[in-house]
Structures are given as structure tokens and as C-alpha cells.
Amino acid sequence: QLQASGGGLVQAGGSLRLSCAASGRDTHTSNMGWFRQAPGKEREFVATIRWRDRKTYYADSVKGRFSMSRDNDKNTAYLQMNNLKLEDTAVYYCAAGPELATYSRPYTYWGQGTLVTVSS
């Protein structure tokens, strides 16, 4: 249902753009989110976007650096990550669900994750 891509190795201060392609009828009207999980840590919220008006919400740790967007025609969400920091290193997961939330439980579908590694 969800296919995440775009991860890779980048130097601190650099940029990456993640993509999350959704398939399935109900995903067209699903809110979408990005979460991440660093080694030895719990999964945490990064950003979410409401399908109806594309309003976005971000974790404080990424505000001003990350930007989430969505192309409803392509049913794809994006996460533009700028000024990356070492602490942004994690596996990034995209998710979709009927409820807009900053925590993982309400999301119905999850992508497989894409690894982002930020080096010094």
C-alpha cells in the first residue's frame, strides 16, 4: 500500500527528499505522516499532512528544516529535509490513515522504511 524511497547517505547540512507512493482506493483520502526510528530508540513522529487541505504539522525537532507536501493526483507524499543533522539519522517510515495524528497508533498503513544516514 505504501512505498517509501529517497533515503541515503548525506553530510550534515545537506538535503534529501523522501517520497511515499500510496496505492489503494482509501489511501486517496487518507491523511499521511512520516515517523522515524533511530537505533535503540522508539519510533517518533516527524510530520503529518491532512489530505483535505494539505495542512501540515511537524515535530519541534524538525520545524523550519523539514517540509511535508502531497501530490494528490499522484497519491504521493514527500518529505523535504534540509539542513540535516547527525541526530536525524534514522529509518523513516511513511504512514496513512483516516485520522490526522502526531502519534502512530491511528495510522492504518505503513511503508517499509527508508534509511537516512547523516554523516559529519
Tab-separated table of C-alpha atoms in Angstrom:
chain	number	residue	atom	x	y	z
A	1	GLN	CA	0.000	0.000	0.000
A	2	LEU	CA	2.845	2.426	0.801
A	3	GLN	CA	6.253	2.529	-0.834
A	4	ALA	CA	8.865	4.813	0.713
A	5	SER	CA	12.017	5.847	-1.113
A	6	GLY	CA	14.690	8.507	-1.239
A	7	GLY	CA	16.833	7.659	1.749
A	8	GLY	CA	20.592	7.599	1.589
A	9	LEU	CA	23.847	8.920	2.980
A	10	VAL	CA	24.261	12.682	3.263
A	11	GLN	CA	26.626	15.011	5.043
A	12	ALA	CA	25.444	17.184	7.871
A	13	GLY	CA	23.911	20.352	6.470
A	14	GLY	CA	22.808	18.587	3.314
A	15	SER	CA	19.351	17.787	1.977
A	16	LEU	CA	17.300	14.775	0.970
A	17	ARG	CA	13.766	14.319	-0.285
A	18	LEU	CA	11.801	11.268	0.701
A	19	SER	CA	8.821	10.030	-1.268
A	20	CYS	CA	5.924	7.857	-0.225
A	21	ALA	CA	3.776	6.446	-3.019
A	22	ALA	CA	0.398	5.162	-1.888
A	23	SER	CA	-1.859	2.701	-3.638
A	24	GLY	CA	-5.316	1.532	-2.783
A	25	ARG	CA	-8.666	3.268	-3.015
A	26	ASP	CA	-8.917	4.520	0.559
A	27	THR	CA	-5.411	5.979	0.578
A	28	HIS	CA	-6.549	8.813	-1.702
A	29	THR	CA	-8.441	10.349	1.200
A	30	SER	CA	-6.056	9.292	3.911
A	31	ASN	CA	-4.015	11.611	5.996
A	32	MET	CA	-0.327	10.790	5.697
A	33	GLY	CA	2.536	11.032	8.093
A	34	TRP	CA	6.234	10.448	8.492
A	35	PHE	CA	7.791	8.804	11.502
A	36	ARG	CA	11.368	7.814	12.213
A	37	GLN	CA	13.199	5.369	14.394
A	38	ALA	CA	16.834	5.774	15.323
A	39	PRO	CA	18.913	2.819	16.558
A	40	GLY	CA	17.997	1.950	20.116
A	41	LYS	CA	15.187	4.470	20.254
A	42	GLU	CA	11.441	4.369	19.934
A	43	ARG	CA	9.639	5.410	16.789
A	44	GLU	CA	8.840	9.113	16.844
A	45	PHE	CA	6.579	11.445	14.947
A	46	VAL	CA	8.141	13.704	12.304
A	47	ALA	CA	5.378	15.283	10.213
A	48	THR	CA	1.839	14.802	9.006
A	49	ILE	CA	-0.367	16.271	6.305
A	50	ARG	CA	-4.144	16.400	6.064
A	51	TRP	CA	-5.428	15.184	2.713
A	52	ARG	CA	-8.351	17.634	2.561
A	53	ASP	CA	-6.485	20.943	2.792
A	54	ARG	CA	-2.856	19.797	2.969
A	55	LYS	CA	-2.356	21.423	6.346
A	56	THR	CA	0.857	20.203	7.933
A	57	TYR	CA	2.134	19.622	11.436
A	58	TYR	CA	5.710	18.986	12.482
A	59	ALA	CA	7.695	17.753	15.424
A	60	ASP	CA	9.550	20.573	17.157
A	61	SER	CA	12.868	18.931	16.325
A	62	VAL	CA	12.337	19.352	12.567
A	63	LYS	CA	10.362	22.600	12.352
A	64	GLY	CA	11.960	25.043	9.959
A	65	ARG	CA	14.115	22.326	8.383
A	66	PHE	CA	11.657	19.722	7.072
A	67	SER	CA	8.705	20.307	4.821
A	68	MET	CA	5.987	17.803	4.007
A	69	SER	CA	3.873	18.033	0.905
A	70	ARG	CA	1.479	15.892	-1.050
A	71	ASP	CA	0.548	15.438	-4.693
A	72	ASN	CA	-2.999	14.121	-4.592
A	73	ASP	CA	-3.010	13.372	-8.333
A	74	LYS	CA	-0.052	11.047	-7.854
A	75	ASN	CA	-1.201	9.943	-4.397
A	76	THR	CA	2.323	10.573	-3.193
A	77	ALA	CA	3.635	12.379	-0.148
A	78	TYR	CA	7.054	13.961	0.128
A	79	LEU	CA	9.337	14.968	2.949
A	80	GLN	CA	11.904	17.582	2.009
A	81	MET	CA	14.662	17.526	4.585
A	82	ASN	CA	17.105	20.430	4.675
A	83	ASN	CA	19.987	21.297	6.971
A	84	LEU	CA	20.198	17.693	8.107
A	85	LYS	CA	21.812	16.972	11.445
A	86	LEU	CA	23.528	13.895	12.816
A	87	GLU	CA	20.544	13.270	15.055
A	88	ASP	CA	18.278	12.964	12.011
A	89	THR	CA	19.876	9.595	11.258
A	90	ALA	CA	17.086	7.019	11.376
A	91	VAL	CA	14.844	4.746	9.384
A	92	TYR	CA	11.998	6.884	8.108
A	93	TYR	CA	8.554	5.377	7.745
A	94	CYS	CA	5.556	6.799	5.969
A	95	ALA	CA	2.066	6.041	7.160
A	96	ALA	CA	-1.507	6.646	6.073
A	97	GLY	CA	-4.776	6.588	7.921
A	98	PRO	CA	-8.203	8.154	8.359
A	99	GLU	CA	-7.214	10.203	11.399
A	100	LEU	CA	-4.730	13.054	11.490
A	101	ALA	CA	-2.417	12.292	14.366
A	102	THR	CA	1.039	13.014	15.748
A	103	TYR	CA	1.327	9.514	17.170
A	104	SER	CA	1.492	6.217	15.358
A	105	ARG	CA	-1.493	4.238	16.567
A	106	PRO	CA	-4.244	5.771	14.345
A	107	TYR	CA	-2.361	5.102	11.132
A	108	THR	CA	-3.652	2.101	9.213
A	109	TYR	CA	-0.963	1.558	6.599
A	110	TRP	CA	2.807	1.688	6.923
A	111	GLY	CA	5.597	1.704	4.393
A	112	GLN	CA	8.673	-0.448	4.669
A	113	GLY	CA	11.004	2.340	5.795
A	114	THR	CA	13.917	4.064	4.133
A	115	LEU	CA	17.247	4.656	5.850
A	116	VAL	CA	18.643	8.165	6.190
A	117	THR	CA	22.209	8.409	7.418
A	118	VAL	CA	23.723	11.797	8.185
A	119	SER	CA	27.499	11.898	8.480
A	120	SER	CA	29.804	14.546	9.912
